[in-house]
XYZ file of C-alpha atoms in Angstrom:
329
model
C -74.095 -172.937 -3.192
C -74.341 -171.650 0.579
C -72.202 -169.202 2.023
C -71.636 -167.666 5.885
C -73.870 -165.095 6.980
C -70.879 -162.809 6.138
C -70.244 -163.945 2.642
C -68.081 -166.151 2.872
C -68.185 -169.287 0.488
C -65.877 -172.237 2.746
C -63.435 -174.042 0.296
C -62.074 -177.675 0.412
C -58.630 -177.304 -1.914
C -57.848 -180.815 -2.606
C -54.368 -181.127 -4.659
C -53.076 -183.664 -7.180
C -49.562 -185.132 -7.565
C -47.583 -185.013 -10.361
C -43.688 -185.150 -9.058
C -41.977 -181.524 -9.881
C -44.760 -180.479 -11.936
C -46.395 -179.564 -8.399
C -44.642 -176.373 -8.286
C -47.405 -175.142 -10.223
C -49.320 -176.092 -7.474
C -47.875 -173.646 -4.966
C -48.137 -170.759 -7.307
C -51.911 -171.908 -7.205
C -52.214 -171.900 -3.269
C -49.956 -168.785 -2.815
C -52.293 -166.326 -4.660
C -55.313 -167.757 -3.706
C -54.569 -167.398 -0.097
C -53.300 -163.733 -0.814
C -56.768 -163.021 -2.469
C -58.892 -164.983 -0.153
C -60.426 -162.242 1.949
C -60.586 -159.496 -1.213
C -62.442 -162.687 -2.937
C -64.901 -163.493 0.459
C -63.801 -167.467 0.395
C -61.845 -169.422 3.641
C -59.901 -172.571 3.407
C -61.504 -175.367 5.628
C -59.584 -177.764 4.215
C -56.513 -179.014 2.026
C -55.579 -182.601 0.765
C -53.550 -183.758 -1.184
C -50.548 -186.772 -2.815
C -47.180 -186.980 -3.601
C -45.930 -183.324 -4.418
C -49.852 -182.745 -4.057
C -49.288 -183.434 0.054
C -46.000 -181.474 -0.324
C -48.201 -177.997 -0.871
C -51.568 -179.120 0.970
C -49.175 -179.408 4.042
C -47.081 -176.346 3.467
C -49.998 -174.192 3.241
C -52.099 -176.204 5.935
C -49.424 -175.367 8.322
C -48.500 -171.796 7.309
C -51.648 -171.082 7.682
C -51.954 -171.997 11.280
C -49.258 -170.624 12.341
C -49.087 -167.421 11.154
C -51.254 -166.718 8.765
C -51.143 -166.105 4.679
C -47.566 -164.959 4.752
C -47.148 -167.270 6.601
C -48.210 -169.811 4.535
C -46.745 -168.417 1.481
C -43.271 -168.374 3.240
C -43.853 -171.934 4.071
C -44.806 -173.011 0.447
C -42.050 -171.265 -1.221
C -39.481 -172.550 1.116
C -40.189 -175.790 1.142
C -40.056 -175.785 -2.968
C -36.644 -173.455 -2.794
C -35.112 -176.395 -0.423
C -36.705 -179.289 -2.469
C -35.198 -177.562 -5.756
C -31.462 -178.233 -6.764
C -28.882 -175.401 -5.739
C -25.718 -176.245 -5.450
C -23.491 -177.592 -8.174
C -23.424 -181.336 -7.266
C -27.020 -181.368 -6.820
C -27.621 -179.181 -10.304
C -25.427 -181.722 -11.933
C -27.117 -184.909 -10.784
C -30.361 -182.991 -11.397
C -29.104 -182.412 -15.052
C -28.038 -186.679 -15.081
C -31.524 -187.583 -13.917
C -32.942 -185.480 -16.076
C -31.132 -186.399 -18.845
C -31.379 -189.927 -18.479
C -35.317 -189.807 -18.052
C -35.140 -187.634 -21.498
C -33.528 -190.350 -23.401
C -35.633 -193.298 -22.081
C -38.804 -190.979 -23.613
C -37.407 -191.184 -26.537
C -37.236 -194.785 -26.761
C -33.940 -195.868 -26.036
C -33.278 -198.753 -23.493
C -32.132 -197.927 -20.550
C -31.298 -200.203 -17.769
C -34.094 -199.541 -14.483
C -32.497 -200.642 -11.051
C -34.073 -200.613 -7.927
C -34.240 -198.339 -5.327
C -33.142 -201.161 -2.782
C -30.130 -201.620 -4.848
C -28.857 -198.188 -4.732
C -27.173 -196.911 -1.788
C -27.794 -192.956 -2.033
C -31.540 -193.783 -2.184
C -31.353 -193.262 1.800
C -29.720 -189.783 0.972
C -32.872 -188.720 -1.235
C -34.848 -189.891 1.910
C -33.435 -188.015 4.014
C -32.668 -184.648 1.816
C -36.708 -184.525 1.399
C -37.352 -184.979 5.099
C -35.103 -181.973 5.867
C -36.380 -180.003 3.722
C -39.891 -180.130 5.020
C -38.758 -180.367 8.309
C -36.943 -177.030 8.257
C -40.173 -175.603 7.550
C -42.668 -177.377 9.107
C -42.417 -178.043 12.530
C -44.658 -180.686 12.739
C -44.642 -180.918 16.771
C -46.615 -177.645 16.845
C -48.483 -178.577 13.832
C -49.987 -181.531 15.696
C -50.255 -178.401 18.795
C -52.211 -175.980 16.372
C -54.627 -178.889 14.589
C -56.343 -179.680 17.864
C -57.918 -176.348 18.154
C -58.152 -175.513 14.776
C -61.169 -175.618 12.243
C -58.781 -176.427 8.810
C -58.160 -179.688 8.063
C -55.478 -181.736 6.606
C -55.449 -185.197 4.464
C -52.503 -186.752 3.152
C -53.268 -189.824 0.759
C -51.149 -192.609 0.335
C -50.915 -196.583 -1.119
C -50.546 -199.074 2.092
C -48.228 -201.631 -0.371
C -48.804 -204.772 1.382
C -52.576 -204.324 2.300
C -53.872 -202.987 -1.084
C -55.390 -200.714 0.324
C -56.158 -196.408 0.228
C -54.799 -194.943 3.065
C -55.149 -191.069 4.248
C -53.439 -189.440 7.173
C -54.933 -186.549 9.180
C -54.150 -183.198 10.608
C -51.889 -184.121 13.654
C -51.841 -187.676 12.119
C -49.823 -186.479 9.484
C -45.984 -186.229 9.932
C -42.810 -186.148 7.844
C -42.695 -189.800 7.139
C -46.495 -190.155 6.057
C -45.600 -186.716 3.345
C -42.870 -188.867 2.210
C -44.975 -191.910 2.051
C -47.569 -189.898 -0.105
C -44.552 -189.272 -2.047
C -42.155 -192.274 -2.304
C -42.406 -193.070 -6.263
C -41.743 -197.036 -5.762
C -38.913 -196.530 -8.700
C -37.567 -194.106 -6.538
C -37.998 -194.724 -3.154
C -37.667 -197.756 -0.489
C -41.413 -198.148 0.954
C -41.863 -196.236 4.065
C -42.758 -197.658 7.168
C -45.093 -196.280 9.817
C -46.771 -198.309 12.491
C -45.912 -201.814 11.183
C -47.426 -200.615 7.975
C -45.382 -200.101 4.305
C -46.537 -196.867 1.680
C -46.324 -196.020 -1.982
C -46.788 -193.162 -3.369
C -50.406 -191.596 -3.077
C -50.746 -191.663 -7.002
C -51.534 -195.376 -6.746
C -54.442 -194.382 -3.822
C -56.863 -191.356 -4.211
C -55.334 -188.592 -6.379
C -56.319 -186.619 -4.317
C -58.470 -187.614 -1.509
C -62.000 -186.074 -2.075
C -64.413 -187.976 -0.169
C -63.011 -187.493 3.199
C -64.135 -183.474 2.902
C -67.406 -184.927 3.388
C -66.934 -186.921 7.073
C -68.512 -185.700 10.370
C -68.347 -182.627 11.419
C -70.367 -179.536 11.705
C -72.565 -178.776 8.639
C -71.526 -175.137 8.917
C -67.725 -175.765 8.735
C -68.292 -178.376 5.469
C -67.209 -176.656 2.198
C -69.574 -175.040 0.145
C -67.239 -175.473 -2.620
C -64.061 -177.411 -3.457
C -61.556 -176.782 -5.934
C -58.923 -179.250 -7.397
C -55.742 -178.530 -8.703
C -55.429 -180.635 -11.348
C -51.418 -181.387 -12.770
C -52.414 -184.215 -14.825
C -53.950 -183.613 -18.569
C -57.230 -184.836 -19.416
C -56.164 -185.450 -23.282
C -53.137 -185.390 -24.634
C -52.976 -184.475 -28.714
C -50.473 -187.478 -29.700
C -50.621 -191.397 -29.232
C -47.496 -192.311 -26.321
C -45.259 -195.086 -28.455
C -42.039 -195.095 -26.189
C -42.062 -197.283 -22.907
C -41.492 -194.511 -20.693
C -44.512 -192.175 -22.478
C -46.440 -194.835 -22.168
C -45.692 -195.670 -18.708
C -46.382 -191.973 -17.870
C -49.780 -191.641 -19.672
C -50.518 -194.819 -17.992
C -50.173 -192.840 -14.676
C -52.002 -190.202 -15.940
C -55.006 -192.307 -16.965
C -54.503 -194.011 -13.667
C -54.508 -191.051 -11.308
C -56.815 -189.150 -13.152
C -59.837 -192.526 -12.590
C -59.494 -192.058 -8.598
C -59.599 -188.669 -9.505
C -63.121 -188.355 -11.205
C -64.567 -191.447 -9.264
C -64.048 -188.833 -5.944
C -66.090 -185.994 -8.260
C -68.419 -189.039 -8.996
C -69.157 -189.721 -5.251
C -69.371 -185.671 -4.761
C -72.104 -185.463 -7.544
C -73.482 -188.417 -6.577
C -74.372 -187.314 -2.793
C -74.984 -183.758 -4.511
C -78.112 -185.704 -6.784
C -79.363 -187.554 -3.370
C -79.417 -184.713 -1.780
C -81.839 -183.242 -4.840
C -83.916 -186.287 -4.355
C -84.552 -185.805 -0.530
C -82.929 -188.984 0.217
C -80.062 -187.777 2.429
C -80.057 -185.943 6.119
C -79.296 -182.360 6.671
C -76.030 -183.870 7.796
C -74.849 -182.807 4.128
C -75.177 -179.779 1.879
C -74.883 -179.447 -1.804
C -70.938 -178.758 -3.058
C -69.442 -176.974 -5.923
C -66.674 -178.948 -7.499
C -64.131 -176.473 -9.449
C -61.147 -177.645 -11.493
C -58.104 -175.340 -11.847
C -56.144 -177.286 -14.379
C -52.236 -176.932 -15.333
C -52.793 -177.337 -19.261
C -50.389 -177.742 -21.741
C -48.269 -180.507 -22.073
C -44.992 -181.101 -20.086
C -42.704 -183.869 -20.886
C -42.455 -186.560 -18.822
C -38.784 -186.560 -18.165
C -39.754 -182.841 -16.420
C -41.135 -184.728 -13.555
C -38.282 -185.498 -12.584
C -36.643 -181.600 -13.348
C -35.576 -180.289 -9.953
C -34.194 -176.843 -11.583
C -34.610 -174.177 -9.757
C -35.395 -171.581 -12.560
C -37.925 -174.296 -13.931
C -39.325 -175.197 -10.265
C -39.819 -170.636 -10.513
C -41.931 -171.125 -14.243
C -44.391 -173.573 -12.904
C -44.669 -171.824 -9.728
C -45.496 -168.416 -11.555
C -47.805 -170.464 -13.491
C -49.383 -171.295 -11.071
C -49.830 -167.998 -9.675
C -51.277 -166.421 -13.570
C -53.665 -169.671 -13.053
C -55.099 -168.825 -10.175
C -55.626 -165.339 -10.503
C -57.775 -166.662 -13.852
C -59.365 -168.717 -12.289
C -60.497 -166.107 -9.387
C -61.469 -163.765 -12.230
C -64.176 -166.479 -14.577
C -65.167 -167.615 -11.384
C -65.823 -164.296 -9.911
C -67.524 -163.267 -13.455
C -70.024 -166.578 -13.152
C -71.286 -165.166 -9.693
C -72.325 -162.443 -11.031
């Protein structure tokens, strides 16, 4: 592991998606920005899909431009506005919710598509507003061109079959939503004559990229994933919808560990003298939700819930700080 001349270890923070369970996320990214110069590491990058892209982008952006308040503000905003407050909202929450509850339990339920529903343009728009308010992505494109912390937002291009990332001021409201547009739940979303999934289907989160051109000094010495979906689970899924969830686990969790793959891959050529001082060895940490959350709580949009994960999240990172702090020594 290399570090500045200072200290300072530079950290890629690459973020997985997992719907509402990526509140825990933000708890993650809040304290470790809060503890990032009493712990001698700097961001010089974030990534991230679906809810994943949600937080990478919060913080990204809070970040530059204001700082780790800044960024904190930013991330807890966003999840406030994303959560459901008033009464209609906490009762269709509750429906959803409800309805996702009884399908895990094996009882049929009839699926419809998004196409055919017309309020599916009002979830749409409800999630673009609610990162708009807080990201002002005009000046975001402003700040990225002179700024040395990157952004990457994965997503699914749906008629291509193909991974597709957008970067720093490539990445707007509509590509966040198309990292996050759940095909059950959302209407593909077009940008530039091109239509996205969510970035589950893609690279969970995007890894790789970390790695492209620039200066050797600015590439992370270390990067840490925050991981929302379980490695093992203790019981066998039997209803349609568990299975159908642990499916996406499984699935998200593969492009997860073949980006780690490609890490420790260049990490072993790099051993063997057989790559340029373009590169540098990485550290690849894994701060991991645990436990087991059911799958209908993907969908769970409560605010007092949205508050657990996110103080979760927060108690995970500070342990996290802590062992890794203790291996150092």
């Amino acid at each position: 592991m290399s570090t500045d001349t200072d200290g300072t270890t530079h950290v890629a923070i690459a973020c997985q998606g997992g719907g509402s369970h990526t509140a825990f996320t933000a708890g993650v990214l809040g304290r470790l920005l809060r503890e990032r110069e009493d712990r001698a590491f700097e961001p010089v990058a974030f990534s991230g899909t679906s809810g994943g892209a949600v937080c990478a982008t919060a913080a990204w952006y809070g970040l530059l431009e204001g700082g780790t308040e800044r960024a904190v503000e930013t991330l807890e905003g966003v999840w406030r506005d994303l959560s459901a407050r008033s009464a209609v909202d906490r009762m269709t929450n509750e429906w959803a919710v409800r309805l996702a509850a009884v399908a895990e339990r094996g009882w049929p339920v009839p699926g419809v598509s998004p196409y055919d529903v017309p309020f599916t343009s009002a979830g749409r728009d409800r999630f673009l507003e609610a990162i708009e308010a807080h990201v002002d992505f005009e000046r975001a494109s402003d700040l990225a061109a002179d700024a040395d912390l990157d952004l990457i937002v994965g997503a699914a291009d749906v008629t291509e079959g193909e991974f597709a990332t957008f970067r720093n001021a490539g990445v707007t409201a509509e590509s966040v939503l198309a990292s996050a547009a759940i095909p059950t739940l959302f209407e593909a979303v077009e940008i530039d004559d091109h239509w996205y999934w969510d970035g589950l289907f893609s690279q969970n989160p995007p890894i790789r990229e970390f790695l492209e051109p620039r200066e050797l000094e600015a590439k992370p010495d270390e990067i840490w994933i925050v991981q929302i979906n379980p490695k093992r689970r203790d019981d066998v899924p039997e209803s349609l919808e568990e299975i159908a969830d642990r499916r996406n686990e499984l699935a998200g969790n593969l492009s997860l560990y073949q980006e780690v793959d490609f890490i420790e891959q260049v990490n072993d050529w790099l051993d063997e003298g057989a790559l340029s001082e373009e590169y540098k060895p990485i550290d690849v940490e894994f701060i991991e939700m645990g436990g087991e959350l059911s799958t209908s709580s993907k969908l769970d949009r409560d605010p007092e819930f949205i508050d657990r994960l996110m103080q979760r999240g927060a108690r995970r990172a500070e342990r996290f700080l802590e062992e890794r702090s203790e291996r150092r020594e």
